[in-house]
Amino acid sequence: MSAELDNTVKQTIQRGYSEFLEANQLRPRLGQKQMIAAIANTLGAIEENPQGDSGNSGEGICVVEAGTGKTLAYLLAALPVARQKNKRVVLATGTIVLQEQLLNKDIPVLLRDTGWEYSFAVAKGRGRYLCPLRLEQCLDASGDLQRGQFLFEDELGFNPSERNIATYREMARMLEEGDWNGDRDNWPESIPQSDWQPLTVDRRQCAGRRCRHIRECCFFRARDELEEADCIVANHDLVMSDLALGGGVILPPPEETIYIFDEGHRLAETALNHFSASCRINASQLWLAKMIKQVESWQGLVAPVQELAAGLEKLSVAAVAAEKALALSYPVFEKIAHENITAESGEDKSVWCFPEGNPGDSIRLLASELAETLAYLGALLDQLADSIGTALERVNSTIPRVDLEQMLQQVGSWQGRTDAATALWQLYAVRDSKGESPCARWLSLEQGANLLDVCLSASPTRAAGIFRERLWKRCSGAVVTSATLQALGSFDRFRQLSGAPEGANYTAVAGAFDYARAGVLSVPDIGAEGNQAREHTRALIDRLEDFINPEEGTLVLFASRRQMDDVYSNMRTVLADQVLKQGDWSNQEIVRRHKAAIDQGQGSIIFGLASFAEGMDFPGDYCRHVIIAKLPFSAPNDPVHTTLSEWLEARGRNAFMELMLPDASLRFNQACGRLLRKETDSGRVTVLDRRLVSKFYGRQLMDALPPFRREIA
């Protein structure tokens, strides 16, 4: 029998909500109260089993579709329950930007207005933190480029300008004086990736406790703060990284954690991206050749240390074997690529999928041999890294410490590449389980620096199994929330994608908006449907400007970059001058320019793709009109979608109804959700795709939308 929410906790939540509303002169919202109750009651029902974990079959998992006010609701509900049950909260967002918003705005306001005392810390990957050792090496190498090339090899192309060097010196000064904590996001200016990358390491390149800069390490200082925090603010990628490592490596163990996933509609996609793999065959041969040369150059340096010398000798032999194996495999995949790929004019990448993800027995056998060869190489690299670490611990090592540090970093880089290549070939070697959706496997032809390359890729087609085994069965509790979790009015698609238990609490709470009063959904007839590619683009060129008021904030969303570029290049000059097109500037710069224009009383138009259709916040005058050029169905050449569709169709199922339509409904709802961000907002959504009216599925898509007032031509 499930537990019930403790009365003391219930009173704490109710009092906190009342105090917050009073402090901000707000009235209670029905949807917010429903969400608080759903989360608190679900988490309050968590019971420990004798093994110390929840044995989760769904009782401690709450899936909530809600609009505005989610942050307040899940924090108010989850924090007191977690404290009462002696659990920690991991709050995962979709982006680092939202992490910063939570830590710098939302959470401080909540604690101030409720008087609650909870500690929070942000968790980011190593790549967001400067490595003091790397900074020292960069500054040393800036005066000696030959040494710098030894350190960073060719792939980083370390060739610092005077501006870079001045920035690095300023970083060193601010670190020493305590004015900066080494977090990239806290540096006062934007840092280009090419300038930042030489300053960071991954987990394989880090010497950890052996590093002479361990006390000043920016990453470990930040990680120490996590140990005492009641709530850790992370992002989806970091949670996936931790789960991939077994859980409890980067973040607290799942059994001791209540997770909150904001923007939960992104979870499955994040998992698929995280557990996918790829390998460019020629590029892999090239870095293996560089490894062999580098190992040869180290032989004299490490000769006095028997363990290192022997390790390098074995590594050289294994690297030569791996290079030869890849060279022999290239003609096999090149032949498949040339037989099945016809590159379109102007494209630098073409793709072909193995039908239903099945590469065949001969490819599986070849992949198994490559995976075994690379796995052996990886094992030798692991041993070499351990040996270098041991040498670093010796006070009187015969090898200069600076050389050992550089060797460890280089070996760590090779470990990462070897592990990634091994993962790819292992995915090709394994036979998919019967009855389970297959792994997608595909080839692409890609233009490298000097030659055409064959790239092999693989990805799970569904993340359900990953989540079931690594998260839902292990976590103490979890909350998943987003404004769009239902597809076509049901949570079925979310369950299918995420593997969330059927016994979880699935709730859609009341919205905060009077949609019929505040918004209009318009579907005019422009003379073409979205599936008529050329005709639809021509119709947009001819008619789009008729629907745009140049004096207001407008967001135009396209399903493809090509169509967006074609429409923009054929616009009238006067209106085109107001357009901010994605790709011409960063998304952040487009948002800044757009808001600045509106603040000055001018009109502004954003032409955007999928990244502008979700997560963007344009309240009030910043967005009075959302124009959706085409219904957001998946691209027909997406390998994961193609593979899963083929697999379903081969089993007599309807891939359009099971995959394409529910996914399009989610994306369509996200796009429409850009219009109303506050209760005082108003405006219109215009859909320039008549399939919403003419096709049988149009009614389903419209019925799943908020109840805007409708104007159908």
XYZ file of C-alpha atoms in Angstrom:
713
model
C 0.000 0.000 0.000
C 1.378 3.407 -0.979
C 2.290 6.016 1.581
C 0.468 9.320 1.821
C 1.740 12.880 1.850
C 2.885 13.837 5.332
C 0.627 16.511 6.919
C 3.563 18.641 8.013
C 4.937 18.618 4.460
C 1.499 19.443 3.101
C 1.210 22.457 5.388
C 4.724 23.618 4.454
C 3.816 23.541 0.754
C 0.489 25.314 1.265
C 2.060 28.002 3.421
C 4.924 28.501 0.967
C 2.503 28.954 -1.925
C 0.399 31.486 -0.021
C 3.453 33.482 1.040
C 4.804 33.553 -2.506
C 1.504 34.754 -3.939
C 1.150 37.428 -1.259
C 4.723 38.685 -1.745
C 4.171 39.079 -5.490
C 0.540 40.285 -5.290
C -0.636 37.337 -7.357
C -3.812 35.305 -7.304
C -3.736 31.502 -7.143
C -4.022 29.714 -10.489
C -6.096 26.584 -10.829
C -3.541 24.851 -13.049
C -0.695 25.707 -10.710
C -2.579 24.324 -7.699
C -3.400 21.158 -9.643
C 0.248 20.689 -10.581
C 1.496 21.229 -7.018
C -1.012 18.706 -5.702
C -0.224 16.097 -8.376
C 3.537 16.279 -7.775
C 3.347 16.432 -3.969
C 0.923 13.518 -3.712
C 2.897 11.393 -6.195
C 6.250 11.967 -4.512
C 4.691 11.680 -1.071
C 3.597 8.137 -1.966
C 7.183 6.949 -2.449
C 8.030 3.995 -0.242
C 11.449 2.393 0.229
C 11.804 -1.328 -0.320
C 14.184 -3.457 1.785
C 17.001 -2.945 -0.747
C 16.863 0.795 -0.108
C 15.462 1.925 -3.448
C 11.933 2.624 -4.632
C 11.669 -0.450 -6.850
C 9.825 1.968 -9.051
C 6.837 0.653 -10.960
C 5.411 4.120 -11.460
C 4.177 5.136 -8.015
C 6.819 7.847 -7.596
C 6.724 9.197 -11.150
C 4.577 12.174 -12.134
C 4.178 13.367 -15.732
C 2.540 16.797 -15.929
C 1.602 18.805 -18.995
C 1.331 22.433 -17.917
C 1.785 25.904 -19.342
C 3.162 28.890 -17.478
C 4.075 28.715 -13.789
C 5.668 25.257 -13.906
C 8.895 26.252 -12.154
C 7.153 27.551 -9.030
C 4.858 24.530 -8.901
C 7.484 21.801 -9.089
C 9.891 23.521 -6.698
C 7.179 24.160 -4.101
C 5.988 20.569 -4.315
C 9.258 18.642 -4.603
C 11.670 20.342 -2.195
C 9.785 19.707 1.082
C 8.958 16.116 0.107
C 12.590 15.398 -0.802
C 13.801 16.779 2.534
C 11.264 14.761 4.486
C 12.322 11.570 2.672
C 16.044 12.407 2.905
C 16.445 12.537 -0.864
C 18.194 15.052 -3.074
C 16.640 16.805 -6.042
C 18.234 16.936 -9.484
C 16.490 19.545 -11.605
C 17.361 19.056 -15.285
C 16.552 21.622 -17.956
C 16.967 21.486 -21.712
C 19.630 24.193 -21.943
C 22.378 25.907 -19.942
C 20.546 29.222 -20.481
C 17.588 27.908 -18.489
C 19.962 26.617 -15.811
C 21.247 30.144 -15.356
C 17.702 31.562 -15.263
C 16.745 29.144 -12.509
C 19.818 29.878 -10.410
C 19.949 33.633 -10.923
C 16.240 34.485 -10.953
C 13.575 31.872 -10.250
C 15.115 30.080 -7.269
C 16.352 33.173 -5.374
C 12.889 34.734 -5.691
C 11.220 31.564 -4.389
C 13.531 31.334 -1.360
C 13.189 35.045 -0.609
C 9.411 35.084 -0.725
C 8.810 31.815 1.152
C 11.596 32.142 3.698
C 12.659 28.571 2.904
C 16.267 27.532 3.417
C 17.509 25.162 0.735
C 20.939 25.039 -0.862
C 21.299 24.920 -4.632
C 24.270 24.247 -6.902
C 24.712 24.093 -10.652
C 26.186 21.008 -12.303
C 27.896 21.358 -15.655
C 30.237 19.180 -17.661
C 34.007 19.595 -17.537
C 33.898 21.372 -20.860
C 32.302 24.430 -19.241
C 35.239 24.859 -16.829
C 38.764 26.057 -17.457
C 41.569 23.653 -16.562
C 44.341 25.589 -14.726
C 46.964 23.195 -16.054
C 45.822 23.759 -19.633
C 45.859 27.508 -19.063
C 49.444 27.277 -17.818
C 50.382 25.149 -20.823
C 48.719 27.569 -23.249
C 50.574 30.527 -21.790
C 53.862 28.616 -21.912
C 53.207 27.413 -25.446
C 52.270 30.894 -26.661
C 55.943 31.767 -26.570
C 56.989 28.516 -28.175
C 54.667 27.358 -30.946
C 56.737 24.263 -31.579
C 56.039 23.110 -28.064
C 52.423 24.131 -28.438
C 52.034 21.873 -31.472
C 53.483 18.993 -29.443
C 50.882 19.600 -26.790
C 47.775 20.104 -28.871
C 48.581 18.079 -31.977
C 47.144 19.096 -35.330
C 43.454 18.731 -34.583
C 43.305 21.754 -32.286
C 45.548 23.892 -34.456
C 46.806 25.858 -31.459
C 48.213 29.039 -32.951
C 47.313 31.814 -30.516
C 46.902 35.394 -31.633
C 47.975 38.291 -29.466
C 44.306 38.756 -28.572
C 44.076 35.129 -27.362
C 47.207 35.464 -25.280
C 45.975 38.695 -23.695
C 42.669 36.978 -22.820
C 44.448 33.962 -21.348
C 46.650 36.212 -19.210
C 43.605 38.112 -17.977
C 41.953 34.789 -17.083
C 45.015 33.768 -15.086
C 44.979 37.083 -13.219
C 41.261 36.903 -12.383
C 41.565 33.293 -11.224
C 44.476 34.154 -8.951
C 42.667 37.147 -7.456
C 39.426 35.228 -6.982
C 37.422 37.398 -9.383
C 36.431 34.462 -11.616
C 35.656 30.821 -10.890
C 36.730 29.396 -14.253
C 33.152 28.851 -15.464
C 32.900 29.754 -19.137
C 29.396 31.076 -18.648
C 30.585 33.522 -15.968
C 33.314 35.104 -18.089
C 32.265 38.697 -18.826
C 32.509 38.276 -22.610
C 31.509 35.607 -25.101
C 34.400 33.196 -25.769
C 34.585 31.553 -29.227
C 34.832 27.769 -29.071
C 38.162 27.849 -30.933
C 39.610 30.004 -28.124
C 38.003 28.022 -25.303
C 38.691 24.445 -26.407
C 42.467 24.513 -25.705
C 41.676 25.479 -22.103
C 39.597 22.408 -21.231
C 39.999 18.655 -20.742
C 37.625 15.727 -20.677
C 37.536 13.105 -17.927
C 40.145 10.941 -19.656
C 42.632 13.808 -19.993
C 42.287 14.868 -16.369
C 44.934 13.666 -13.889
C 42.507 14.116 -10.994
C 44.145 13.928 -7.567
C 47.559 13.537 -9.232
C 47.342 16.994 -10.820
C 49.566 19.624 -9.222
C 46.752 22.142 -9.714
C 44.096 20.027 -7.994
C 43.556 22.604 -5.229
C 42.857 25.333 -7.777
C 40.842 23.096 -10.124
C 37.744 24.992 -11.245
C 35.818 21.824 -12.074
C 36.490 20.029 -8.776
C 35.712 23.157 -6.766
C 32.335 23.333 -8.476
C 31.835 19.598 -7.973
C 32.534 19.932 -4.232
C 29.590 22.314 -3.958
C 27.302 19.559 -5.261
C 28.027 17.348 -2.262
C 26.123 19.597 0.152
C 23.372 20.926 -2.125
C 19.742 20.018 -1.484
C 18.989 20.605 -5.154
C 21.365 20.307 -8.109
C 20.459 22.198 -11.269
C 21.745 20.250 -14.274
C 20.710 19.758 -17.887
C 19.360 16.755 -19.765
C 22.704 15.947 -21.386
C 24.525 15.791 -18.064
C 21.886 13.455 -16.603
C 22.239 11.209 -19.672
C 26.038 11.238 -19.253
C 25.710 10.183 -15.627
C 23.228 7.411 -16.442
C 25.498 6.172 -19.253
C 28.336 5.834 -16.731
C 26.103 3.793 -14.429
C 24.564 6.593 -12.346
C 26.007 8.272 -9.285
C 29.296 9.160 -11.011
C 28.638 12.804 -11.846
C 25.372 13.296 -9.950
C 23.924 11.594 -6.840
C 22.930 7.923 -7.316
C 19.453 7.532 -8.854
C 18.279 5.606 -5.772
C 18.936 8.708 -3.650
C 17.481 11.185 -6.118
C 14.183 12.749 -7.070
C 14.557 14.004 -10.640
C 12.677 16.934 -12.150
C 12.860 17.127 -15.938
C 11.701 20.498 -17.225
C 11.111 20.663 -20.994
C 10.452 16.933 -20.743
C 9.362 16.679 -24.382
C 13.095 16.811 -25.265
C 14.097 13.849 -23.115
C 13.817 11.041 -25.666
C 15.644 12.984 -28.382
C 18.453 13.840 -25.953
C 18.850 10.172 -25.028
C 18.964 9.048 -28.665
C 21.633 11.628 -29.453
C 23.639 10.608 -26.411
C 23.629 6.893 -27.182
C 24.259 7.226 -30.922
C 27.702 6.718 -32.500
C 29.552 7.452 -35.734
C 32.912 6.762 -37.356
C 34.517 8.375 -40.393
C 36.770 5.679 -41.831
C 39.433 7.766 -43.587
C 39.507 10.311 -40.756
C 39.989 7.476 -38.251
C 42.895 6.122 -40.273
C 44.500 9.565 -40.271
C 44.393 10.023 -36.505
C 45.660 6.484 -35.996
C 48.596 7.310 -38.287
C 49.290 10.406 -36.183
C 49.100 8.288 -33.051
C 51.704 5.893 -34.442
C 54.081 8.771 -35.244
C 53.542 10.370 -31.847
C 54.181 7.093 -30.049
C 57.429 6.675 -31.999
C 58.549 10.165 -30.946
C 57.959 9.278 -27.274
C 60.084 6.106 -27.308
C 63.328 7.864 -26.418
C 61.660 9.989 -23.740
C 60.158 7.018 -21.857
C 63.024 4.546 -22.416
C 64.206 4.762 -18.755
C 60.773 3.630 -17.507
C 60.295 -0.018 -18.452
C 56.525 -0.055 -17.898
C 55.912 2.949 -20.157
C 58.304 1.769 -22.856
C 56.638 -1.650 -23.016
C 53.192 -0.069 -23.046
C 54.097 2.207 -25.953
C 55.526 -0.685 -27.934
C 52.322 -2.707 -27.563
C 50.250 0.359 -28.385
C 52.168 0.984 -31.597
C 51.590 -2.571 -32.824
C 47.862 -2.395 -31.980
C 47.460 1.003 -33.654
C 49.069 -0.302 -36.869
C 46.672 -3.276 -36.800
C 43.662 -1.010 -36.298
C 44.761 1.295 -39.120
C 45.148 -1.654 -41.515
C 41.772 -3.100 -40.502
C 40.025 0.199 -41.216
C 41.865 0.535 -44.534
C 40.636 -2.909 -45.581
C 37.068 -2.059 -44.582
C 36.913 1.186 -46.555
C 36.389 -0.380 -50.026
C 33.494 -2.457 -48.667
C 31.559 0.561 -47.437
C 32.652 2.778 -50.311
C 31.099 0.255 -52.714
C 27.837 0.209 -50.731
C 27.776 4.011 -50.652
C 28.379 4.434 -54.392
C 25.741 1.807 -55.214
C 23.065 3.482 -53.085
C 23.866 7.199 -52.778
C 23.322 9.744 -55.488
C 24.635 13.071 -54.252
C 22.378 15.975 -55.084
C 23.902 19.050 -56.616
C 25.180 21.503 -54.040
C 25.013 19.093 -51.108
C 28.119 18.023 -49.181
C 26.442 15.120 -47.400
C 24.292 12.273 -48.690
C 22.760 9.476 -46.657
C 21.646 5.887 -47.200
C 20.025 3.723 -44.519
C 20.375 -0.036 -44.185
C 16.781 -1.333 -44.614
C 15.180 -1.749 -41.182
C 18.656 -1.076 -39.738
C 19.901 -4.534 -40.781
C 23.455 -4.423 -42.238
C 23.529 -8.162 -42.996
C 25.695 -10.983 -41.672
C 28.837 -10.122 -43.653
C 28.876 -6.527 -42.358
C 28.153 -7.747 -38.824
C 31.140 -10.082 -39.020
C 33.422 -7.330 -40.346
C 32.159 -4.927 -37.673
C 32.743 -7.518 -34.952
C 36.387 -7.884 -36.017
C 36.869 -4.099 -36.101
C 35.196 -3.691 -32.708
C 37.476 -6.347 -31.215
C 40.589 -4.722 -32.724
C 39.644 -1.259 -31.476
C 38.569 -2.548 -28.059
C 42.036 -4.068 -27.630
C 43.594 -0.747 -28.639
C 41.367 0.978 -26.076
C 42.434 -1.444 -23.345
C 46.101 -0.693 -24.078
C 45.408 3.031 -23.945
C 43.718 2.556 -20.557
C 46.784 0.701 -19.286
C 49.113 3.375 -20.655
C 47.081 6.120 -18.978
C 47.340 4.261 -15.661
C 51.094 3.895 -16.110
C 51.490 7.601 -16.834
C 49.394 8.359 -13.757
C 51.651 6.172 -11.649
C 54.708 7.961 -13.019
C 53.134 11.299 -12.107
C 52.925 10.162 -8.484
C 56.657 9.494 -8.278
C 58.559 12.348 -6.676
C 61.789 11.671 -8.544
C 60.532 10.471 -11.911
C 63.169 10.268 -14.652
C 60.665 11.840 -17.062
C 59.939 15.564 -16.586
C 56.515 16.106 -15.062
C 55.456 18.571 -17.780
C 56.067 15.881 -20.408
C 54.065 13.309 -18.460
C 51.181 15.765 -18.130
C 51.156 16.365 -21.875
C 51.364 12.638 -22.580
C 48.382 11.947 -20.318
C 46.306 14.585 -22.090
C 47.217 13.217 -25.519
C 46.485 9.634 -24.479
C 43.165 10.816 -23.059
C 42.285 12.314 -26.438
C 43.083 8.993 -28.130
C 40.998 7.115 -25.568
C 37.961 9.238 -26.413
C 38.309 8.665 -30.139
C 38.956 4.957 -29.737
C 35.966 4.481 -27.427
C 33.689 6.337 -29.863
C 34.840 4.242 -32.833
C 34.530 1.022 -30.820
C 30.964 1.924 -29.820
C 30.024 2.408 -33.478
C 31.391 -0.930 -34.642
C 29.814 -2.704 -31.684
C 26.415 -1.314 -32.699
C 26.986 -2.710 -36.209
C 28.175 -6.067 -34.874
C 25.207 -6.789 -32.609
C 22.028 -8.414 -33.914
C 18.860 -6.545 -32.896
C 16.516 -8.321 -30.483
C 13.430 -9.856 -32.042
C 10.259 -7.923 -31.364
C 12.163 -4.788 -30.346
C 12.517 -1.740 -32.553
C 15.847 -1.933 -34.396
C 18.918 0.232 -34.196
C 19.154 2.648 -37.137
C 22.341 2.198 -39.161
C 23.318 4.371 -42.095
C 26.119 5.512 -44.370
C 26.903 9.019 -45.490
C 29.414 10.449 -47.910
C 31.118 13.460 -46.395
C 33.685 15.808 -47.821
C 36.720 16.019 -45.571
C 39.580 18.485 -45.794
C 41.199 16.788 -48.778
C 39.140 13.752 -49.708
C 35.704 12.183 -49.721
C 35.050 10.018 -46.675
C 32.549 7.325 -45.773
C 30.935 7.899 -42.392
C 29.059 5.106 -40.624
C 26.471 6.048 -38.016
C 24.111 4.203 -35.716
C 21.452 5.172 -33.207
C 18.728 3.518 -31.166
C 15.335 4.282 -32.696
C 13.632 4.420 -29.322
C 14.938 5.483 -25.939
C 12.308 3.568 -23.950
C 14.592 0.687 -22.987
C 17.393 3.053 -21.977
C 15.109 4.983 -19.643
C 13.455 1.880 -18.209
C 16.705 0.222 -17.172
C 18.803 3.242 -16.233
C 16.250 5.660 -14.785
C 12.661 4.622 -14.052
C 13.547 1.331 -12.332
C 16.226 2.949 -10.196
C 15.207 6.501 -9.300
C 13.537 7.300 -6.016
C 11.062 9.527 -7.840
C 10.726 11.700 -10.919
C 8.716 14.600 -12.298
C 8.535 15.219 -16.042
C 6.883 18.417 -17.207
C 6.439 20.474 -20.349
C 3.776 22.506 -22.085
C 3.609 19.760 -24.741
C 3.771 16.170 -23.535
C 0.520 14.960 -25.057
C 0.287 14.090 -28.735
C -3.189 14.203 -30.247
C -4.631 14.550 -26.746
C -2.930 11.481 -25.269
C 0.224 10.643 -23.276
C 0.614 7.396 -25.258
C 3.347 8.782 -27.514
C 5.330 10.044 -24.513
C 5.100 6.623 -22.854
C 6.198 4.974 -26.085
C 9.219 7.263 -26.483
C 10.342 7.379 -22.865
C 9.355 3.977 -21.514
C 7.690 5.677 -18.547
C 5.662 3.154 -16.508
C 1.928 2.887 -17.119
C 1.443 3.179 -13.360
C 2.863 6.717 -13.291
C 0.606 9.697 -12.558
C -0.203 11.370 -15.896
C -1.854 14.769 -15.520
C -2.736 17.664 -17.822
C -3.556 20.729 -15.736
C -5.796 23.656 -16.579
C -4.216 26.364 -18.750
C -3.735 29.923 -17.587
C -5.045 31.567 -20.760
C -8.460 32.442 -22.135
C -7.475 31.197 -25.582
C -10.736 32.042 -27.328
C -10.448 35.661 -26.210
C -6.713 36.130 -26.564
C -5.847 34.257 -29.758
C -6.996 33.517 -33.283
C -6.017 30.502 -35.392
C -6.216 31.437 -39.071
C -5.890 29.044 -42.014
C -6.041 31.042 -45.269
C -5.935 29.467 -48.723
C -2.693 30.391 -50.493
C -3.317 27.995 -53.383
C -0.864 25.221 -52.416
C -0.380 22.605 -49.711
C 2.778 21.983 -47.737
C 3.504 18.629 -49.412
C 3.702 20.329 -52.831
C 7.281 21.514 -52.380
C 7.827 23.823 -55.363
C 4.250 25.089 -55.583
C 4.122 25.780 -51.849
C 7.400 27.713 -51.879
C 6.188 29.770 -54.851
C 2.905 30.466 -53.044
C 4.810 31.635 -49.957
C 6.945 33.928 -52.089
C 3.799 35.404 -53.643
C 1.582 35.629 -50.552
C 3.591 35.629 -47.292
C 4.067 39.389 -47.197
C 0.284 39.881 -47.405
C -0.056 38.413 -43.903
C 2.727 40.397 -42.216
C 2.083 43.681 -40.457
C 5.421 45.539 -40.671
C 4.600 47.483 -37.506
C 4.397 44.511 -35.111
C 6.488 41.634 -33.796
C 6.149 38.592 -36.069
C 7.650 35.108 -35.877
C 7.657 33.127 -39.136
C 8.499 29.445 -38.692
C 9.758 27.301 -41.563
C 10.169 23.523 -41.769
C 13.281 23.684 -43.988
C 16.213 26.050 -44.380
C 16.031 25.837 -48.159
C 12.463 27.108 -48.238
C 13.258 29.846 -45.720
C 16.211 31.040 -47.803
C 14.202 30.922 -51.051
C 11.362 32.973 -49.591
C 13.716 35.512 -48.028
C 15.760 36.010 -51.199
C 12.563 36.819 -53.141
C 11.048 39.289 -50.659
C 10.420 42.937 -51.435
C 13.365 45.034 -50.264
C 11.431 47.234 -47.824
C 10.003 44.333 -45.808
C 13.154 42.227 -46.154
C 15.068 44.919 -44.284
C 13.018 44.091 -41.172
C 13.693 40.352 -41.340
C 16.127 38.689 -38.961
C 16.865 35.321 -40.576
C 18.205 32.400 -38.586
C 21.730 31.633 -39.664
C 22.663 35.237 -40.415
C 23.359 35.787 -36.699
C 23.369 33.640 -33.592
C 19.943 32.928 -32.108
C 20.805 35.083 -29.093
C 21.749 38.011 -31.322
C 18.546 37.658 -33.336
C 16.502 37.767 -30.125
C 18.434 40.819 -28.916
C 17.941 42.724 -32.179
C 14.280 41.754 -32.385
C 13.483 42.929 -28.872
C 15.498 46.119 -29.333
C 13.502 47.000 -32.443
C 10.178 46.372 -30.683
C 11.308 48.376 -27.635
C 11.972 51.306 -29.974
C 8.422 51.133 -31.323
C 9.408 49.515 -34.613
C 8.246 46.303 -36.226
C 10.487 43.250 -36.475
C 10.193 39.886 -38.243
C 12.067 36.706 -37.345
C 12.475 33.941 -39.925
C 13.284 30.820 -37.901
C 13.481 27.040 -37.980
C 12.730 24.409 -35.328
C 14.902 25.977 -32.610
C 12.678 29.070 -32.696
C 9.526 26.952 -32.499
C 10.182 25.868 -28.900
C 11.729 27.371 -25.810
C 11.735 30.944 -27.149
C 9.938 33.472 -24.956
C 8.464 36.521 -26.710
C 5.800 37.972 -24.396
C 3.554 40.903 -25.243
C 4.492 43.032 -28.225
C 7.558 40.929 -28.947
C 5.257 38.456 -30.708
C 1.752 39.377 -31.826
C 1.740 37.039 -34.813
C 3.101 33.521 -35.339
C 3.113 32.358 -38.961
C 3.675 28.633 -39.535
C 4.690 28.083 -43.138
C 4.278 24.309 -43.201
C 3.005 21.593 -40.860
C 6.092 20.268 -38.998
C 6.226 16.654 -40.168
C 9.563 14.850 -39.797
C 12.032 15.160 -42.647
C 11.551 12.105 -44.904
C 15.299 11.408 -45.024
C 15.905 11.297 -41.255
C 17.697 7.935 -40.723
C 16.167 7.146 -37.335
C 12.656 7.964 -38.544
C 13.183 6.074 -41.819
C 14.394 2.923 -40.071
C 11.580 2.863 -37.532
C 8.983 3.555 -40.235
C 10.244 0.658 -42.361
C 10.211 -1.658 -39.359
C 6.633 -0.734 -38.464
C 5.355 -0.978 -42.034
C 6.964 -4.424 -42.427
C 4.836 -5.553 -39.487
C 1.601 -4.235 -40.952
C 1.484 -1.119 -38.799
C 0.854 2.439 -39.949
C 4.021 4.483 -39.473
C 2.259 7.716 -40.394
C -0.367 7.349 -37.676
C 2.032 5.927 -35.057
C 5.041 8.173 -35.664
C 4.662 11.075 -38.048
C 1.284 12.406 -36.958
C 1.852 12.345 -33.159
C 5.310 13.890 -33.549
C 3.953 16.574 -35.861
C 1.215 17.316 -33.332
C 3.801 17.881 -30.586
C 5.893 20.201 -32.764
C 2.796 22.016 -34.020
C 1.640 22.671 -30.458
C 5.105 23.911 -29.526
C 5.089 26.344 -32.439
C 1.622 27.672 -31.574
C 2.775 28.009 -27.968
C 5.118 30.858 -28.948
C 2.118 33.233 -29.161
C 0.757 33.536 -25.621
C 3.382 33.751 -22.890
C 1.586 35.875 -20.273
C -2.050 36.124 -19.262
C -2.277 39.605 -20.784
C -0.929 38.521 -24.197
C -2.988 38.401 -27.380
C -2.383 37.768 -31.064
C -2.891 35.351 -33.923
C -1.450 32.152 -35.368
C -1.579 31.825 -39.154
C -0.984 28.425 -40.764
C -0.098 28.595 -44.472
C -0.618 24.900 -45.111
C -4.086 23.835 -46.244
C -3.479 20.237 -45.200
C -4.770 21.364 -41.816
C -8.180 21.641 -43.514
C -8.025 19.364 -46.552
C -6.533 16.172 -45.078
C -8.250 13.662 -42.826
C -5.683 14.177 -40.082
C -6.103 17.961 -40.023
C -9.025 17.759 -37.610
C -6.923 15.688 -35.172
C -4.116 18.247 -35.282
C -6.517 21.139 -34.702
C -8.388 19.381 -31.905
C -5.086 18.899 -30.041
C -4.369 22.651 -30.134
C -5.448 25.143 -27.481
C -9.004 26.399 -28.162
C -8.100 29.515 -30.157
C -10.866 31.313 -32.007
C -10.720 29.953 -35.544
C -10.846 31.646 -38.931
C -10.810 29.079 -41.726
C -10.902 30.344 -45.318
